[in-house]
Short mmCIF file of C-alpha atoms in Angstrom, two decimals:
data_model
loop_
_atom_site.label_atom_id
_atom_site.label_comp_id
_atom_site.label_asym_id
_atom_site.label_seq_id
_atom_site.Cartn_x
_atom_site.Cartn_y
_atom_site.Cartn_z
CA MET O 647 -5.03 142.14 130.54
CA THR O 648 -4.22 138.87 131.55
CA LEU O 649 -1.05 136.62 131.53
CA GLN O 650 -2.73 134.14 128.88
CA LEU O 651 -3.33 137.17 126.55
CA VAL O 652 0.25 138.52 126.81
CA LEU O 653 1.72 134.90 126.30
CA VAL O 654 -0.24 134.26 123.21
CA VAL O 655 0.93 137.66 121.74
CA ALA O 656 4.55 136.58 122.73
CA ALA O 657 4.05 133.29 121.07
CA ALA O 658 2.83 134.97 118.04
CA LEU O 659 5.85 137.13 117.87
CA PHE O 660 8.08 134.09 118.41
CA CYS O 661 6.66 132.14 115.73
CA VAL O 662 6.55 134.86 113.20
CA GLY O 663 10.38 135.39 113.89
CA LEU O 664 10.73 131.57 113.58
CA TYR O 665 9.07 131.41 110.23
CA GLY O 666 11.48 134.26 108.94
CA ALA O 667 14.67 132.62 110.56
CA LEU O 668 13.79 129.35 108.91
CA SER O 669 12.68 130.59 105.48
CA GLN O 670 14.81 133.61 104.67
CA GLN O 671 18.03 133.29 102.61
CA VAL O 672 19.54 136.75 103.31
CA VAL O 673 21.80 136.82 106.37
CA VAL O 674 20.39 140.18 107.58
CA MET O 675 16.85 138.98 107.17
CA VAL O 676 17.59 135.70 109.13
CA MET O 677 18.78 138.16 111.93
CA MET O 678 15.61 139.89 111.80
CA GLY O 679 13.72 136.58 112.32
CA LEU O 680 16.14 135.85 115.32
CA GLU O 681 15.49 139.51 116.71
CA LEU O 682 11.61 138.89 116.46
CA MET O 683 12.03 135.80 118.42
CA LEU O 684 13.92 137.34 121.21
CA ASN O 685 11.12 140.11 120.92
CA GLY O 686 8.59 137.42 121.93
CA VAL O 687 10.74 136.14 124.46
CA ILE O 688 11.34 139.68 126.20
CA LEU O 689 7.39 140.25 126.29
CA ALA O 690 6.93 136.87 127.67
CA VAL O 691 9.52 137.21 130.53
CA ALA O 692 7.98 140.61 131.40
CA ALA O 693 4.53 139.08 131.54
CA PHE O 694 5.82 136.24 133.86
CA TRP O 695 7.53 138.94 135.99
CA TRP O 696 4.49 141.23 136.30
CA PHE O 697 1.78 138.64 136.66
CA LEU O 698 3.61 135.89 138.71
CA ALA O 699 6.52 137.31 140.73
CA PRO O 700 7.32 140.86 140.39
CA ASN O 701 10.76 140.83 142.22
CA PRO O 702 14.10 142.13 140.78
CA ASP O 703 15.17 138.45 139.49
CA GLY O 704 12.79 138.66 136.63
CA MET O 705 14.19 142.01 135.58
CA LEU O 706 17.57 140.67 135.53
CA LEU O 707 16.53 137.93 133.29
CA LEU O 708 15.15 140.56 130.98
CA LEU O 709 18.57 142.30 130.85
CA VAL O 710 20.22 138.99 130.12
CA VAL O 711 17.92 138.44 127.08
CA ILE O 712 18.55 141.98 125.91
CA ALA O 713 22.31 141.28 126.22
CA ALA O 714 21.86 138.21 124.40
CA MET O 715 20.13 140.15 121.57
CA THR O 716 23.14 142.52 121.57
CA VAL O 717 25.56 139.62 121.11
CA GLU O 718 23.43 138.10 118.43
CA MET O 719 23.39 141.34 116.52
CA ALA O 720 27.18 142.09 116.79
CA MET O 721 28.17 138.51 115.65
CA GLY O 722 25.61 138.54 113.00
CA PHE O 723 26.81 141.82 111.48
CA ALA O 724 30.46 140.72 111.71
CA ILE O 725 29.57 137.24 110.03
CA ALA O 726 27.73 139.28 107.30
CA THR O 727 30.64 141.23 106.79
CA LEU O 728 33.00 138.18 106.62
CA LEU O 729 30.81 136.37 104.25
CA HIS O 730 30.48 139.34 101.91
CA ARG O 731 34.32 139.85 101.91
CA SER O 732 35.34 136.20 101.38
CA LYS O 733 32.34 134.86 99.05
CA GLU O 734 30.93 138.23 97.73
CA THR O 735 27.48 137.11 98.96
CA ASP O 736 24.98 137.80 101.64
CA MET O 737 22.94 134.59 101.30
CA THR O 738 22.92 131.70 103.49
CA ASP O 739 22.58 129.05 100.94
CA MET O 740 25.96 130.19 99.38
CA ALA O 741 27.73 129.90 102.58
CA ALA O 742 26.80 126.22 103.19
CA ASP O 743 30.29 124.80 102.72
CA LEU O 744 33.15 125.03 105.24
CA SER O 745 35.96 125.28 102.76
CA GLY O 746 37.97 128.44 102.82
CA MET E 56 -10.52 148.55 130.48
CA LEU E 57 -8.30 151.23 128.86
CA SER E 58 -5.26 149.22 129.42
CA ILE E 59 -6.87 146.21 127.76
CA ILE E 60 -7.76 148.36 124.74
CA VAL E 61 -4.11 149.86 124.53
CA PHE E 62 -2.57 146.60 125.04
CA SER E 63 -4.60 144.89 122.30
CA ALA E 64 -3.79 147.68 120.00
CA LEU E 65 -0.13 147.54 120.75
CA ALA E 66 -0.39 143.60 120.40
CA ILE E 67 -1.92 144.09 116.98
CA ILE E 68 0.75 146.49 115.71
CA ALA E 69 3.60 144.50 117.16
CA VAL E 70 2.42 141.13 115.43
CA ALA E 71 1.23 142.78 112.11
CA SER E 72 4.49 144.67 111.76
CA GLY E 73 6.36 141.44 112.63
CA ILE E 74 4.49 139.66 109.74
CA ALA E 75 5.12 142.71 107.56
CA VAL E 76 8.76 142.20 108.05
CA PHE E 77 8.67 139.15 105.77
CA ARG E 78 5.91 140.36 103.45
CA VAL E 79 6.91 143.72 102.41
CA ASP E 80 8.76 144.30 99.05
CA SER E 81 12.05 146.00 100.36
CA MET E 82 14.57 145.52 102.90
CA ALA E 83 14.45 149.02 104.10
CA ARG E 84 10.66 148.89 104.81
CA ALA E 85 11.23 145.48 106.57
CA THR E 86 13.81 147.21 108.79
CA TYR E 87 11.14 149.88 109.59
CA ALA E 88 8.47 147.29 110.32
CA LEU E 89 10.75 145.46 112.63
CA ALA E 90 11.61 148.72 114.51
CA VAL E 91 7.80 149.52 114.79
CA SER E 92 7.19 145.91 116.35
CA PHE E 93 10.18 146.53 118.89
CA VAL E 94 8.65 149.99 119.65
CA ALA E 95 5.19 148.38 120.25
CA VAL E 96 6.75 145.76 122.58
CA GLY E 97 8.83 148.48 124.45
CA VAL E 98 5.56 150.35 125.17
CA MET E 99 3.81 147.17 126.40
CA LEU E 100 7.10 146.82 128.89
CA VAL E 101 6.36 150.47 129.99
CA MET E 102 2.77 149.34 130.75
CA PHE E 103 4.06 146.66 132.98
CA ASP E 104 5.86 149.51 134.84
CA LEU E 105 9.14 148.28 133.40
CA ASP E 106 10.09 151.85 132.33
CA TYR E 107 13.77 151.40 132.40
CA ILE E 108 13.96 148.17 130.39
CA GLY E 109 11.03 149.38 127.96
CA VAL E 110 12.99 152.61 127.06
CA ILE E 111 16.24 150.85 126.45
CA THR E 112 14.54 148.28 124.47
CA ILE E 113 13.20 150.96 122.21
CA LEU E 114 16.31 153.02 122.14
CA MET E 115 18.60 149.96 121.35
CA MET E 116 16.24 148.54 118.71
CA VAL E 117 15.74 151.78 116.84
CA MET E 118 19.52 152.20 116.68
CA GLU E 119 20.14 148.65 115.52
CA MET E 120 17.46 148.94 112.80
CA ALA E 121 19.33 151.84 111.54
CA ILE E 122 22.47 149.97 111.39
CA MET E 123 20.74 147.16 109.74
CA ALA E 124 19.63 149.57 107.02
CA ILE E 125 23.09 150.66 106.44
CA TYR E 126 24.38 147.01 106.20
CA MET E 127 21.63 146.20 103.60
CA ILE E 128 22.68 149.30 101.50
CA MET E 129 26.18 148.20 101.79
CA PHE E 130 25.79 144.62 101.04
CA MET E 131 22.87 144.46 98.67
CA GLY E 132 24.53 146.85 96.22
CA MET E 133 21.17 148.59 95.42
CA ASN E 134 18.69 151.04 96.73
CA PRO E 135 16.84 148.57 99.19
CA ALA E 136 13.76 150.96 99.30
CA LEU E 137 13.17 150.52 95.71
CA MET E 138 14.03 147.07 94.91
CA PRO E 139 11.33 144.25 95.51
CA MET E 140 12.84 141.17 96.69
CA SER E 141 11.71 137.65 97.78
CA MET E 142 14.53 135.42 98.80
CA VAL E 143 13.23 132.52 100.71
CA HIS E 144 13.77 128.83 100.76
CA ASN E 145 11.62 126.02 102.28
CA ASN E 146 8.86 128.60 102.62
CA ARG E 147 5.89 126.19 103.05
CA TRP E 148 7.46 124.03 105.60
CA SER E 149 8.80 127.03 107.46
CA ALA E 150 5.11 128.28 107.72
CA ILE E 151 3.76 125.01 108.72
CA LEU E 152 6.33 124.54 111.45
CA ALA E 153 5.96 128.00 112.84
CA THR E 154 2.00 127.68 112.73
CA GLY E 155 2.27 124.29 114.61
CA ILE E 156 4.58 125.80 117.26
CA PHE E 157 2.49 128.88 117.69
CA LEU E 158 -0.68 126.57 118.37
CA LEU E 159 1.53 124.39 120.89
CA LEU E 160 2.60 127.60 122.71
CA ALA E 161 -0.88 129.25 122.68
CA ALA E 162 -2.49 125.98 124.03
CA GLY E 163 0.11 125.80 126.75
CA ALA E 164 -0.42 129.63 127.61
CA LEU E 165 -4.17 129.10 127.77
CA LEU E 166 -4.37 125.62 129.38
CA VAL E 167 -1.75 125.82 131.97
CA PRO E 168 -3.04 126.64 135.62
CA TRP E 169 -0.68 129.64 136.17
CA PRO E 170 -0.20 130.27 140.01
CA ALA E 171 -1.46 133.49 141.61
CA ARG E 172 0.73 136.61 141.79
CA SER E 173 3.12 136.35 144.84
CA GLY E 174 4.72 139.53 146.24
CA THR E 175 4.51 143.13 145.22
CA ALA E 176 6.75 145.26 142.89
CA ALA E 177 9.29 147.52 144.42
CA PRO E 178 8.13 151.23 144.64
CA ASP E 179 11.02 152.27 142.35
CA LEU E 180 11.84 149.36 140.00
CA THR E 181 14.81 151.08 138.27
CA VAL E 182 16.59 151.60 141.69
CA ALA E 183 15.49 147.99 142.61
CA VAL E 184 17.16 146.50 139.57
CA GLY E 185 20.19 148.74 140.02
CA GLU E 186 20.66 147.55 143.66
CA ALA E 187 20.19 143.82 142.51
CA LEU E 188 22.80 144.24 139.77
CA MET E 189 25.33 145.83 142.06
CA GLY E 190 24.43 143.75 145.08
CA SER E 191 23.08 140.29 145.50
CA LYS E 192 23.04 139.49 141.89
CA MET E 193 26.31 140.80 140.92
CA LEU E 194 27.27 137.39 139.37
CA VAL E 195 24.92 138.23 136.49
CA MET E 196 26.73 141.42 135.83
CA LEU E 197 30.15 139.63 136.13
CA THR E 198 28.98 136.96 133.62
CA VAL E 199 27.43 139.25 130.99
CA SER E 200 30.34 141.83 131.04
CA PRO E 201 32.98 139.38 129.82
CA ILE E 202 30.56 137.93 127.26
CA LEU E 203 30.02 141.36 125.82
CA PHE E 204 33.80 142.09 125.71
CA ALA E 205 34.54 138.62 123.94
CA THR E 206 31.74 139.71 121.51
CA ILE E 207 33.55 142.78 120.70
CA VAL E 208 36.81 141.02 120.21
CA ALA E 209 35.27 138.26 118.09
CA ALA E 210 33.27 140.64 116.06
CA LEU E 211 36.43 142.66 115.30
CA VAL E 212 38.30 139.58 114.43
CA LEU E 213 35.69 138.46 112.05
CA ALA E 214 35.11 141.70 110.38
CA ASN E 215 38.89 142.82 110.09
CA PRO E 216 39.94 142.47 106.33
CA ARG E 217 43.51 141.55 107.32
CA GLY E 218 44.04 138.33 109.14
CA ARG E 219 46.39 137.65 111.80
CA TYR E 220 48.82 135.98 109.35
CA ASP E 221 48.34 138.15 106.20
CA ARG E 222 51.65 139.72 105.65
CA TRP E 223 51.59 143.07 104.12
CA GLY E 224 55.26 144.10 104.32
CA ASP E 225 56.02 147.76 104.49
CA ASN E 226 53.56 148.70 101.79
CA LEU E 227 50.47 149.41 103.91
CA LYS E 228 48.57 150.86 100.98
CA ARG E 229 48.71 147.63 98.93
CA VAL E 230 45.05 146.43 97.97
CA CYS E 231 45.62 142.85 99.08
CA PRO E 232 48.48 140.62 100.34
CA ASP E 233 50.37 138.61 97.68
CA ASP E 234 50.49 135.54 99.80
CA PRO E 235 50.22 132.32 97.71
CA GLN E 236 47.69 131.07 100.05
CA GLN E 237 45.32 133.74 101.86
CA GLY E 238 46.01 133.71 105.63
CA GLY E 239 49.31 131.78 105.17
CA LEU E 240 52.73 132.61 106.42
CA GLY E 241 54.66 132.66 103.12
CA LYS E 242 55.27 136.02 101.32
#
């Protein structure tokens, strides 16, 4: 197991998530894409921590990424609820305008 | 050698289930696939001796996927396990862009001369991260805490069906306010 191998796996996860975040129309599916991207980031940070500098700072960065994931999830669900209530939709294309 | 085999198997599971999220026919299956991907990454973290972070990643993501499945059933108005769906836009360019960025990142990962490992891990990493959070790195905790609190408030404000200025009068069981303009002050 090498740093390069782990980083390639992390890049694959990140890019699969990027594809989903760009291509999906349903808000929850877009959130899944973002989650997958953050999954790749978590793996990459863990690899950097383990293979380069195994001190507590790297673990704190991991906790910050996990916190960012939590924030993304909570706000995504709240926006999905708001969209469904105000426009009866769950698709990003139907929420492209700013008018109330 | 064993660790390489286990890691490779986990990597294949994580990436394959990640791809399956956007290939399977139903949203429920997509949710399960994403949960499998997160569990595989969580086990990889445990392989890096990050027991605490690996376990909270697995627990958090499994719960999140359960909530996500509930949201899909709520908002899609159908049984998501039985309903095939393909709702994509700009599919071709998204795939091209994602592939290009993967090649770029993979080339960087393989070609950059990474430095050698410096230092050694603490004997008990969970204790080390706890001491860092409550000691020299407390600013991280002090920053993350208000952000999480603000997220709770913002999520409640967004998800609350009654706005700040929607007047309901004394009949709290009314279906919707009769304001001439939603969210306005008039009644």
